């Protein structure tokens, strides 16, 4: 594995491999000293051009768990505000000794450009509404831990699919692992053309509840215009929000997922958010473990190379 | 002025292709005949000799954006592409909304002397779409084509008045058709590729609703109307229907819309970002067929240079536009191989629309020696450009066919070596 730019780069075998590696790192994380020396001497640069605390911290936690050094870069208040280009920022970090790039950017394709410009192994930590492959690995891993396998599991992804890189990545990962996926949203929140997507589509959550193993809730992304294409957020919450009543109609084994951060009271009510069948915190924990697995794999490729080889 | 002979080529005469040599003297065609000789001879063996190409849609960026391109480099690029005339778009800084700016552009072109430069005029003052520009002044400065290209005149009342004003004079209203409310935030064709990449798209309808509205106003005013850079099957159908009902409508297509479809954008390479966006294979087929049967009159480059640092950014942050002057002929030859059609769509018709009487004329004795000698079999791979910018989707791509010589007013302005 040279880069992780899209979940499309990974077939089922690769996903399973990374998840079983993540399983080992999960055990590491639960040790008194949650660290292995796997990436000693390697420097991971986290380049975040969009505000995101949770993903950045998760990557940094994963890097430290592997004994890598971390160089953090956050766009706000940095030289980006002074007009420095993405290219110069990336090349600067490489010149300072970064070996692996972790890139979050508001524009689709930006991590790929960084990979091309720097030649460093690059992880896409979310690009526009395109891809967020480590989130999909985290979600897949969390489900594997819960259900043992994804074959035949019925998953509804509910909400603003149009603006969601998580949904785009999850659809690919879940279906590749054998699950069936239904996208549930009002039409303006669905991608305009779903040709070739291995999914079913519905705008009636209530019709599906009894037959679901997983409800995956997405945040209504007000900052990407998600709210402006809806008649009202209240109406959305009433039709698509998950409350205790809807949870009660689902099978007893069914679980609720959310990539965070949650809008309590919009797509999820507080009692569901805090419910034992809500896997949000499992997803967070799984996130660190799969990111360790990904960094470990990319770092393994650097072994024996000169720092900028 | 030195005399020269173009030897061994096939000349596209009014009677059709003929094996003839061409003697050029005093900036005109002095003689057409077999086995001519002269003090300087240009080898046109295996080549077609026809009217120099005319680009109806070219962003020369001067005045005001010379870091992208200037008239000198645009003219160099044009000559290398086989062009002897270009129509410079008015979205400069300041825009060409006054006669004095139009005159300045044309005079710079004369000084450079590589191709004839005509200026298109802005339809509205400052290209703001609110009130008419100084149409009389522009007309007196020689402007015959009017457009706010880069932006659409969305106000139907303003457009109607411009059409009424220009109809009596025979001026052409050219429209960059883009309903901004439908295209807002979009970066590529709204379809399966944009959906998969999660990048906001621009639907075909952003173009089609504008063309549909405009055609009603053409019916109302009788003004000549030209659709710039047609991208969709629906627009082709609108133009075809309007033409059948006798409206004075013409249309152009760009080389990139003939060559590519939306799948070319999958890698999010900013050199494939432009307006209108590359659409589906079905649209591309419709464009090719329309060009072939003449519903689309013209191949126009929409040559839109942007500096390297402007394009070396993520796709969504990159400005729209690609260069095309140096590759348009080759790309078009990949779509239509019939030389008569190529010259018709790239020289004869655009000259007619632009109102350039000394351009786009089939070679005959006495006509101005604005000529191109085309080697249809020449293989080459664009790597560097005479244009100041390199934002070409054909960088590193092998093309077939190229101008061997370009002659402007009897002088050789380009020689392929
Ligand atoms: Zn335009």
XYZ file of C-alpha atoms and ligand atoms in Angstrom:
727
model
C 0.000 0.000 0.000
C 1.578 3.251 -1.187
C -1.210 5.705 -0.287
C -4.712 5.537 1.114
C -6.649 8.056 -0.940
C -9.955 6.304 -1.474
C -11.686 3.241 -0.121
C -11.866 2.206 -3.785
C -8.149 1.433 -3.534
C -8.948 -1.453 -1.153
C -10.570 -4.738 -2.052
C -12.318 -6.949 0.501
C -9.171 -8.886 1.350
C -7.275 -5.660 2.017
C -10.064 -4.301 4.196
C -10.168 -7.522 6.225
C -6.401 -7.477 6.580
C -6.411 -3.921 7.908
C -9.251 -4.743 10.296
C -7.459 -7.746 11.759
C -4.340 -5.629 12.156
C -6.536 -3.017 13.858
C -7.729 -5.749 16.205
C -4.144 -6.262 17.384
C -3.617 -2.521 17.825
C -6.831 -2.313 19.817
C -5.217 -4.718 22.272
C -2.138 -2.481 22.339
C -4.285 0.548 23.102
C -5.693 -1.218 26.149
C -2.280 -1.948 27.638
C -0.948 0.162 30.519
C 1.648 1.581 28.144
C -0.323 1.802 24.902
C 2.610 2.040 22.538
C 4.688 -0.134 20.232
C 7.971 0.955 18.632
C 6.848 0.109 15.077
C 7.358 3.552 13.498
C 10.186 4.911 15.625
C 12.072 7.499 13.562
C 9.144 8.108 11.218
C 7.441 11.517 11.190
C 3.751 11.825 10.406
C 2.524 15.253 9.288
C -1.147 15.988 9.872
C -2.186 18.732 7.450
C -5.653 19.923 8.277
C -7.064 22.597 6.029
C -10.517 22.213 7.526
C -11.283 22.531 11.190
C -11.528 19.022 12.613
C -10.375 18.196 16.065
C -11.560 14.615 16.380
C -10.009 13.229 13.206
C -6.736 15.063 13.722
C -6.474 13.858 17.327
C -7.327 10.337 16.267
C -4.503 10.299 13.701
C -2.066 11.843 16.172
C -3.018 9.317 18.838
C -2.534 6.534 16.286
C 0.874 7.877 15.216
C 2.093 8.164 18.826
C 0.811 4.680 19.553
C 3.280 3.523 16.915
C 6.081 5.709 18.393
C 6.102 7.983 15.335
C 6.797 11.692 15.659
C 3.939 14.003 14.777
C 4.025 17.377 13.082
C 0.647 19.020 13.302
C -0.535 21.671 10.916
C -3.838 23.473 11.206
C -4.873 25.962 8.543
C -6.416 28.563 10.824
C -3.940 31.295 11.691
C -1.195 29.682 9.606
C 0.652 30.756 6.502
C -2.315 29.606 4.419
C -4.005 32.787 5.563
C -1.008 34.632 4.092
C -1.625 33.018 0.702
C 0.780 30.091 0.844
C -0.356 27.394 -1.533
C -1.225 23.824 -0.629
C 1.752 22.754 -2.706
C 4.229 24.917 -0.800
C 2.812 23.872 2.552
C 3.181 20.202 1.652
C 6.698 20.624 0.276
C 7.690 22.634 3.350
C 6.536 19.893 5.704
C 8.392 17.305 3.667
C 11.549 19.440 3.796
C 11.158 19.544 7.584
C 11.313 15.777 7.639
C 7.743 14.546 7.347
C 7.610 10.984 5.956
C 3.874 10.357 5.877
C 1.247 12.960 4.987
C -2.216 12.946 6.497
C -4.358 15.446 4.617
C -7.783 16.874 5.358
C -8.960 19.408 2.780
C -12.216 21.020 1.705
C -11.595 20.229 -1.956
C -11.960 16.788 -3.500
C -8.697 15.416 -4.843
C -6.410 17.600 -2.703
C -4.747 14.641 -0.880
C -3.957 13.051 -4.221
C -2.242 16.229 -5.375
C -0.194 16.238 -2.138
C 0.823 12.642 -2.809
C 1.935 13.598 -6.334
C 3.808 16.723 -5.284
C 5.626 15.226 -2.294
C 6.036 11.611 -3.318
C 5.344 10.748 0.342
C 2.834 8.081 1.383
C -0.380 10.024 1.901
C -3.565 9.311 3.806
C -6.752 11.057 2.838
C -8.281 12.271 6.097
C -11.310 13.623 4.268
C -11.425 15.574 0.986
C -14.478 17.677 0.274
C -17.514 15.440 -0.028
C -15.462 12.818 -1.840
C -13.766 10.291 0.429
C -12.898 9.603 4.052
C -11.420 6.111 3.826
C -10.186 5.744 7.419
C -13.668 6.576 8.720
C -15.079 3.812 6.523
C -12.456 1.409 7.864
C -13.328 2.444 11.426
C -17.037 1.888 10.781
C -16.401 -1.462 9.128
C -14.137 -2.545 11.980
C -16.695 -1.459 14.595
C -19.389 -3.485 12.811
C -17.126 -6.512 12.473
C -16.478 -6.398 16.204
C -20.211 -6.214 16.826
C -21.538 -8.727 14.308
C -18.500 -10.830 13.390
C -19.146 -10.281 9.718
C -21.003 -7.914 7.396
C -22.360 -10.448 4.908
C -26.123 -10.055 4.728
C -26.210 -7.177 7.219
C -28.838 -4.590 6.278
C -27.687 -1.000 6.686
C -29.558 2.256 6.133
C -27.443 5.386 5.702
C -29.739 8.241 6.607
C -29.365 11.913 5.848
C -27.225 14.248 3.826
C -25.558 11.723 1.536
C -25.010 14.386 -1.127
C -22.519 16.312 0.956
C -21.067 13.350 2.839
C -17.638 11.880 2.199
C -18.385 9.401 4.984
C -21.398 8.063 3.102
C -19.425 7.766 -0.144
C -16.702 5.801 1.609
C -19.054 3.702 3.739
C -21.215 2.628 0.802
C -18.141 1.199 -0.894
C -16.706 -0.426 2.217
C -19.965 -1.915 3.514
C -21.089 -3.355 0.179
C -17.618 -4.677 -0.563
C -17.863 -6.539 2.744
C -21.190 -8.093 1.763
C -23.699 -5.795 3.455
C -26.723 -4.345 1.675
C -27.125 -0.586 1.872
C -30.161 1.642 1.504
C -29.722 5.404 1.263
C -32.526 7.221 3.056
C -32.948 10.944 2.466
C -35.154 13.547 0.837
C -34.121 13.869 -2.841
C -32.197 17.165 -2.489
C -29.866 15.442 -0.019
C -29.094 12.561 -2.382
C -26.405 12.721 -5.077
C -28.114 13.733 -8.320
C -27.045 10.645 -10.268
C -26.699 7.287 -8.499
C -25.932 5.281 -11.641
C -23.609 2.454 -10.707
C -24.070 2.807 -6.934
C -24.708 -0.609 -5.344
C -27.517 0.743 -3.168
C -31.272 0.976 -2.782
C -32.877 4.346 -2.209
C -35.824 5.447 -0.092
C -37.227 8.632 1.354
C -39.289 6.815 4.008
C -37.259 5.786 7.038
C -40.351 4.456 8.794
C -40.941 1.845 6.083
C -37.544 0.251 6.721
C -37.018 0.203 10.472
C -38.198 -3.367 11.138
C -35.747 -4.754 8.592
C -32.558 -2.989 9.592
C -29.512 -4.231 11.442
C -27.797 -0.844 11.372
C -28.985 2.728 11.093
C -26.115 4.983 10.137
C -27.054 8.594 10.770
C -25.318 11.477 9.004
C -25.015 14.983 10.240
C -27.045 17.606 8.413
C -24.092 19.608 7.173
C -25.298 23.132 7.551
C -21.849 24.442 6.560
C -22.051 22.717 3.143
C -25.487 24.020 2.323
C -27.310 20.943 3.555
C -29.812 22.999 5.482
C -30.545 25.474 2.723
C -31.894 22.820 0.362
C -34.398 21.624 2.984
C -37.703 23.258 3.734
C -36.762 23.262 7.415
C -34.476 21.449 9.835
C -37.454 20.741 12.134
C -39.266 18.969 9.338
C -36.146 16.925 8.637
C -35.825 15.943 12.293
C -39.442 14.832 12.380
C -39.164 12.614 9.281
C -35.594 11.351 9.478
C -34.406 11.904 13.040
C -33.879 8.775 15.125
C -35.763 8.839 18.425
C -36.530 6.168 21.023
C -39.799 5.301 19.312
C -38.115 4.557 16.003
C -35.284 2.708 17.768
C -37.935 0.600 19.508
C -39.325 -0.536 16.157
C -35.961 -1.878 15.070
C -34.855 -5.470 15.846
C -33.354 -5.963 19.316
C -29.875 -6.573 17.964
C -29.914 -3.503 15.712
C -27.397 -0.716 16.340
C -27.075 2.992 15.658
C -23.982 4.614 14.202
C -22.905 8.191 13.583
C -19.546 9.566 12.391
C -19.767 12.551 14.745
C -20.018 15.264 15.631
C -23.724 14.694 16.378
C -26.426 17.317 16.245
C -28.421 16.117 19.224
C -32.057 16.941 18.597
C -31.723 16.981 14.800
C -30.701 13.624 13.324
C -30.558 11.890 16.713
C -32.357 12.479 20.004
C -30.217 12.612 23.173
C -31.677 9.387 24.605
C -30.730 7.477 21.453
C -27.295 9.094 21.393
C -26.644 7.838 24.915
C -28.268 4.448 24.350
C -26.129 1.297 24.805
C -27.011 0.279 21.231
C -25.466 3.472 19.892
C -21.930 2.623 18.718
C -20.575 6.158 18.430
C -17.831 5.672 21.008
C -16.961 2.230 19.628
C -16.478 3.954 16.272
C -14.136 6.487 17.856
C -12.049 3.755 19.474
C -12.068 1.722 16.263
C -10.921 4.863 14.447
C -7.660 5.046 16.371
C -7.022 1.333 15.833
C -7.574 1.360 12.058
C -5.489 4.521 11.693
C -2.688 2.720 13.508
C -3.091 -0.128 11.049
C -3.009 2.211 8.054
C 0.007 4.197 9.286
C 1.755 0.951 10.162
C 1.253 -0.387 6.638
C 2.402 2.852 4.989
C 5.350 3.148 7.377
C 6.411 -0.418 6.659
C 6.950 0.626 3.055
C 9.384 3.319 4.216
C 11.642 0.930 6.081
C 15.143 1.051 4.698
C 14.408 4.124 2.593
C 16.336 7.331 2.997
C 14.146 10.000 4.621
C 13.247 11.478 1.232
C 13.978 8.406 -0.874
C 7.221 42.123 -50.392
C 9.030 38.884 -51.175
C 7.349 36.483 -53.512
C 6.951 32.823 -52.680
C 5.408 29.646 -54.042
C 3.585 26.938 -52.103
C 4.497 23.770 -53.971
C 3.061 20.306 -54.137
C -0.067 20.731 -52.042
C -3.746 20.077 -52.598
C -5.595 23.383 -52.725
C -9.167 23.597 -51.458
C -10.585 25.704 -54.292
C -14.196 26.666 -54.902
C -14.378 23.706 -57.320
C -13.015 21.311 -54.715
C -9.588 19.940 -53.928
C -7.062 20.375 -56.741
C -3.354 19.644 -57.053
C -2.093 23.185 -57.542
C 0.822 25.373 -56.642
C 0.170 28.821 -55.238
C 2.184 31.918 -56.046
C 1.935 34.568 -53.352
C 3.033 38.122 -54.012
C 2.211 41.503 -52.496
C 0.180 39.801 -49.775
C -2.199 38.231 -52.263
C -2.559 35.081 -54.276
C -0.965 36.004 -57.592
C -1.295 32.730 -59.453
C -2.701 29.224 -59.084
C -1.367 26.579 -61.371
C 0.693 23.443 -61.839
C 4.488 23.441 -61.522
C 5.059 27.015 -60.423
C 8.454 28.082 -59.177
C 9.789 31.105 -57.383
C 12.645 32.566 -55.349
C 11.304 30.934 -52.187
C 9.393 27.675 -52.263
C 7.402 26.116 -49.426
C 7.116 22.343 -49.613
C 3.438 21.451 -49.235
C 3.799 17.825 -50.320
C 1.070 15.692 -48.748
C -0.609 18.820 -47.384
C -3.868 20.687 -47.847
C -3.774 24.380 -48.658
C -6.773 26.364 -47.506
C -7.889 29.584 -45.884
C -6.124 30.470 -42.640
C -8.132 29.474 -39.597
C -10.295 31.983 -37.751
C -10.890 31.611 -34.018
C -14.211 32.990 -32.945
C -13.550 32.635 -29.227
C -10.196 33.537 -27.757
C -9.240 35.058 -24.406
C -6.121 37.111 -25.073
C -6.138 38.609 -21.520
C -4.759 41.984 -22.658
C -5.298 44.517 -21.222
C -5.164 43.709 -17.549
C -4.238 40.054 -17.058
C -0.909 39.850 -18.809
C 0.450 37.305 -16.333
C -1.835 34.764 -18.037
C -1.371 35.828 -21.664
C -0.876 38.930 -23.766
C -1.679 39.735 -27.362
C 1.861 38.962 -28.474
C 1.864 35.428 -27.044
C -1.741 34.820 -28.067
C -0.890 35.796 -31.656
C 2.203 33.568 -31.638
C 0.098 30.670 -30.388
C -2.589 31.405 -32.974
C -0.144 31.455 -35.881
C 1.379 28.175 -34.683
C -2.104 26.676 -34.630
C -2.769 27.637 -38.256
C -4.817 30.737 -37.481
C -4.708 33.992 -39.397
C -7.420 35.707 -37.365
C -8.771 35.680 -33.843
C -11.723 37.281 -32.140
C -10.554 38.533 -28.736
C -13.114 38.184 -25.962
C -13.968 41.356 -24.056
C -13.577 40.079 -20.476
C -10.334 41.988 -20.008
C -9.521 44.561 -17.357
C -10.821 47.058 -18.264
C -13.403 45.179 -20.291
C -13.993 46.036 -23.933
C -17.107 48.076 -23.263
C -15.831 51.327 -24.828
C -14.640 52.048 -28.328
C -11.227 53.149 -27.136
C -10.466 49.751 -25.596
C -11.598 47.915 -28.732
C -9.369 50.139 -30.875
C -6.430 49.524 -28.572
C -6.819 45.740 -28.894
C -7.091 45.877 -32.680
C -4.128 48.249 -32.995
C -1.944 46.023 -30.810
C -2.856 43.187 -33.131
C -1.814 45.258 -36.151
C 1.519 46.118 -34.524
C 2.214 42.477 -33.766
C 1.278 41.572 -37.323
C 0.985 37.807 -36.908
C -2.786 37.404 -37.211
C -5.726 39.715 -37.701
C -7.099 40.595 -34.281
C -10.726 41.613 -33.998
C -12.263 42.649 -30.695
C -15.575 41.386 -29.465
C -17.414 44.012 -27.450
C -19.148 43.653 -24.111
C -22.926 43.727 -24.279
C -23.269 45.491 -20.963
C -21.277 48.205 -19.224
C -18.536 46.663 -17.117
C -19.940 43.258 -18.087
C -22.243 43.686 -15.121
C -25.397 42.715 -16.993
C -27.248 45.834 -15.893
C -27.125 48.469 -18.623
C -26.000 48.396 -22.226
C -22.389 49.169 -23.021
C -21.531 51.890 -25.544
C -22.749 49.831 -28.477
C -22.484 52.680 -30.998
C -18.948 53.510 -30.017
C -17.992 49.854 -30.218
C -19.648 49.494 -33.607
C -17.728 52.490 -34.916
C -14.522 50.918 -33.609
C -15.257 47.951 -35.844
C -16.846 45.598 -33.325
C -19.338 43.215 -34.904
C -19.768 40.545 -32.224
C -21.052 41.430 -28.770
C -20.923 39.224 -25.699
C -20.429 39.301 -21.942
C -18.582 35.989 -22.293
C -17.524 34.501 -19.002
C -20.865 35.671 -17.734
C -24.387 35.425 -19.075
C -26.683 38.354 -19.698
C -29.411 37.027 -17.433
C -31.702 40.068 -17.445
C -34.170 39.395 -20.261
C -35.030 43.078 -20.595
C -31.415 44.123 -21.018
C -30.790 41.381 -23.546
C -33.897 42.299 -25.500
C -32.779 45.907 -25.753
C -29.285 44.906 -26.889
C -30.801 42.682 -29.547
C -33.139 45.408 -30.756
C -30.247 47.832 -30.938
C -27.961 45.515 -32.842
C -30.547 43.864 -35.098
C -30.874 46.916 -37.347
C -27.118 47.058 -37.815
C -26.612 43.368 -38.407
C -24.517 42.878 -35.272
C -24.244 39.506 -33.581
C -25.232 38.862 -29.985
C -23.128 35.969 -28.720
C -24.150 34.322 -25.483
C -22.185 32.412 -22.876
C -25.239 30.465 -21.733
C -25.129 29.748 -18.008
C -27.990 30.318 -15.628
C -26.005 31.297 -12.532
C -28.721 30.054 -10.180
C -28.381 26.558 -11.673
C -24.604 26.536 -11.995
C -23.764 28.161 -8.648
C -21.040 26.302 -6.781
C -20.636 23.752 -9.583
C -17.293 22.622 -10.948
C -18.064 19.861 -13.453
C -20.977 18.241 -15.239
C -23.756 17.230 -12.873
C -23.977 13.508 -13.409
C -22.523 10.220 -12.344
C -18.939 11.495 -12.044
C -19.846 14.546 -9.960
C -22.082 12.387 -7.786
C -19.363 9.845 -7.190
C -16.731 12.485 -6.391
C -19.071 14.528 -4.229
C -18.228 17.672 -6.162
C -21.118 20.000 -6.928
C -22.144 19.763 -10.552
C -23.517 22.017 -13.272
C -26.552 20.529 -15.037
C -27.029 20.799 -18.801
C -30.134 22.794 -18.058
C -27.987 25.724 -16.856
C -27.104 26.166 -20.537
C -30.352 25.068 -22.108
C -32.728 27.350 -20.197
C -30.681 30.367 -21.254
C -30.528 29.341 -24.922
C -34.245 28.567 -24.870
C -35.073 31.998 -23.475
C -32.690 33.754 -25.853
C -34.254 32.114 -28.898
C -37.614 33.609 -27.949
C -35.946 37.018 -27.886
C -34.338 36.346 -31.276
C -37.808 35.668 -32.621
C -38.991 38.918 -31.059
C -36.139 41.109 -32.299
C -34.744 39.440 -35.412
C -31.214 39.892 -34.085
C -28.393 37.603 -35.224
C -27.578 35.275 -32.351
C -24.620 33.010 -31.729
C -24.430 30.316 -29.048
C -20.931 30.099 -27.610
C -19.390 26.766 -26.595
C -22.420 24.466 -26.952
C -22.034 21.503 -24.616
C -25.258 19.491 -24.620
C -27.511 17.511 -26.872
C -30.453 19.618 -25.692
C -28.806 22.824 -26.880
C -28.087 21.240 -30.258
C -31.786 20.412 -30.562
C -32.804 23.964 -29.649
C -30.427 25.442 -32.238
C -31.600 23.001 -34.880
C -35.267 23.786 -34.312
C -34.578 27.535 -34.365
C -32.626 27.200 -37.593
C -35.478 25.260 -39.181
C -37.922 27.973 -38.286
C -35.680 30.489 -40.032
C -34.116 32.287 -37.096
C -30.641 33.816 -37.681
C -28.860 31.512 -35.250
C -25.331 30.103 -35.307
C -23.382 27.995 -32.834
C -19.868 26.936 -31.946
C -18.295 23.978 -30.180
C -14.861 23.741 -28.588
C -12.221 21.124 -29.400
C -12.327 19.832 -25.823
C -16.059 19.189 -25.952
C -15.521 17.261 -29.186
C -12.669 15.235 -27.719
C -13.593 14.438 -24.117
C -16.490 13.556 -21.869
C -17.059 13.818 -18.116
C -14.975 10.727 -17.397
C -11.868 12.764 -18.282
C -12.451 14.749 -15.080
C -12.340 11.744 -12.745
C -8.759 12.437 -11.717
C -9.728 16.040 -10.842
C -6.885 17.451 -12.916
C -7.500 21.226 -13.114
C -6.439 21.194 -16.785
C -9.835 19.591 -17.446
C -11.823 22.267 -15.652
C -13.746 24.685 -17.828
C -17.197 26.168 -18.430
C -19.282 24.638 -19.787
C -18.057 21.391 -18.272
C -17.306 18.238 -20.252
C -20.579 16.346 -20.422
C -21.499 12.760 -21.227
C -20.409 10.576 -24.128
C -23.938 10.946 -25.482
C -23.627 14.736 -25.511
C -20.248 14.489 -27.183
C -21.688 12.299 -29.923
C -24.491 14.807 -30.464
C -21.933 17.628 -30.759
C -19.841 15.718 -33.283
C -22.874 14.886 -35.390
C -24.127 18.464 -35.223
C -20.745 19.757 -36.349
C -20.718 17.273 -39.184
C -24.109 18.259 -40.551
C -23.540 21.959 -39.926
C -26.055 22.595 -37.158
C -22.994 23.649 -35.237
C -21.229 26.043 -37.579
C -17.880 26.533 -35.982
C -15.088 24.978 -33.952
C -13.913 27.754 -31.623
C -11.168 27.281 -29.073
C -12.391 29.179 -25.996
C -8.640 29.562 -25.488
C -8.511 30.544 -21.808
C -4.978 30.823 -20.436
C -4.385 30.644 -16.681
C -0.982 30.839 -15.015
C 0.579 27.716 -13.596
C 0.201 28.796 -9.985
C -3.499 29.423 -10.593
C -4.071 25.890 -11.881
C -1.678 24.099 -9.515
C -4.339 23.892 -6.802
C -7.170 21.485 -5.975
C -9.771 21.202 -8.747
C -12.498 23.081 -6.909
C -10.194 26.043 -6.295
C -8.880 26.260 -9.860
C -10.172 28.860 -12.331
C -12.159 27.629 -15.318
C -10.653 27.363 -18.766
C -8.089 25.604 -20.926
C -5.876 26.802 -23.758
C -6.587 25.613 -27.275
C -5.102 27.716 -30.076
C -2.135 25.431 -30.744
C -4.051 22.153 -30.587
C -7.513 22.960 -32.007
C -6.704 21.989 -35.590
C -5.169 18.659 -34.589
C -8.031 17.814 -32.281
C -10.638 18.746 -34.873
C -8.842 16.614 -37.460
C -9.306 13.717 -35.075
C -13.060 14.232 -35.375
C -13.595 15.368 -38.969
C -11.110 14.251 -41.595
C -12.814 15.811 -44.628
C -10.648 18.867 -45.425
C -13.541 20.765 -46.956
C -15.520 20.490 -43.716
C -12.511 21.360 -41.580
C -11.905 24.614 -43.470
C -15.598 25.400 -43.558
C -16.005 25.044 -39.793
C -12.669 26.560 -38.783
C -12.218 29.337 -41.360
C -15.112 30.096 -43.722
C -18.008 30.203 -41.282
C -16.251 31.840 -38.342
C -14.983 34.621 -40.654
C -18.520 35.170 -41.869
C -19.940 35.351 -38.336
C -17.150 37.629 -37.121
C -17.557 39.954 -40.108
C -13.952 39.638 -41.320
C -14.088 39.999 -45.128
C -10.422 39.289 -45.814
C -10.525 36.028 -43.855
C -12.010 32.613 -44.508
C -11.871 32.928 -48.289
C -11.304 29.937 -50.501
C -8.002 30.442 -52.302
C -8.433 32.223 -55.641
C -6.305 34.620 -57.649
C -6.455 38.072 -56.113
C -7.655 37.036 -52.678
C -5.620 37.967 -49.593
C -2.927 35.412 -48.866
C -4.240 34.399 -45.442
C -3.544 30.706 -45.753
C -2.684 27.607 -43.849
C -0.850 24.557 -45.157
C -2.067 21.555 -43.183
C -0.184 18.299 -42.903
C -2.975 15.907 -41.943
C -0.610 13.063 -41.075
C 1.948 14.880 -38.942
C 2.328 13.216 -35.514
C 3.369 15.418 -32.629
C 3.051 15.685 -28.872
C 2.447 19.074 -27.269
C 4.911 19.675 -24.438
C 5.558 23.410 -24.351
C 3.441 26.177 -25.754
C 3.880 29.559 -27.390
C 1.031 30.658 -25.196
C 2.186 32.109 -21.883
C 0.176 29.449 -20.050
C 0.278 25.674 -20.297
C -3.176 24.705 -19.049
C -3.835 22.262 -21.854
C -5.529 18.879 -21.478
C -3.374 17.624 -24.378
C -0.018 18.102 -22.680
C 1.922 14.930 -23.426
C -0.814 13.461 -25.611
C 0.080 12.450 -29.161
C -1.953 14.258 -31.799
C -2.191 13.739 -35.545
C -2.257 16.632 -38.029
C -0.743 20.075 -37.732
C -0.209 23.330 -39.572
C 3.024 23.079 -41.577
C 2.951 26.737 -42.642
C 0.741 29.659 -41.767
C 0.739 32.720 -44.058
C -0.747 36.019 -42.982
C -0.975 38.725 -45.630
C 1.497 36.735 -47.684
C 4.115 36.459 -44.937
C 5.070 33.164 -43.284
C 4.067 33.464 -39.621
C 4.556 29.815 -38.685
C 6.689 27.015 -39.981
C 6.585 23.536 -38.423
C 10.119 22.276 -38.013
Zn -17.695 31.449 -22.197
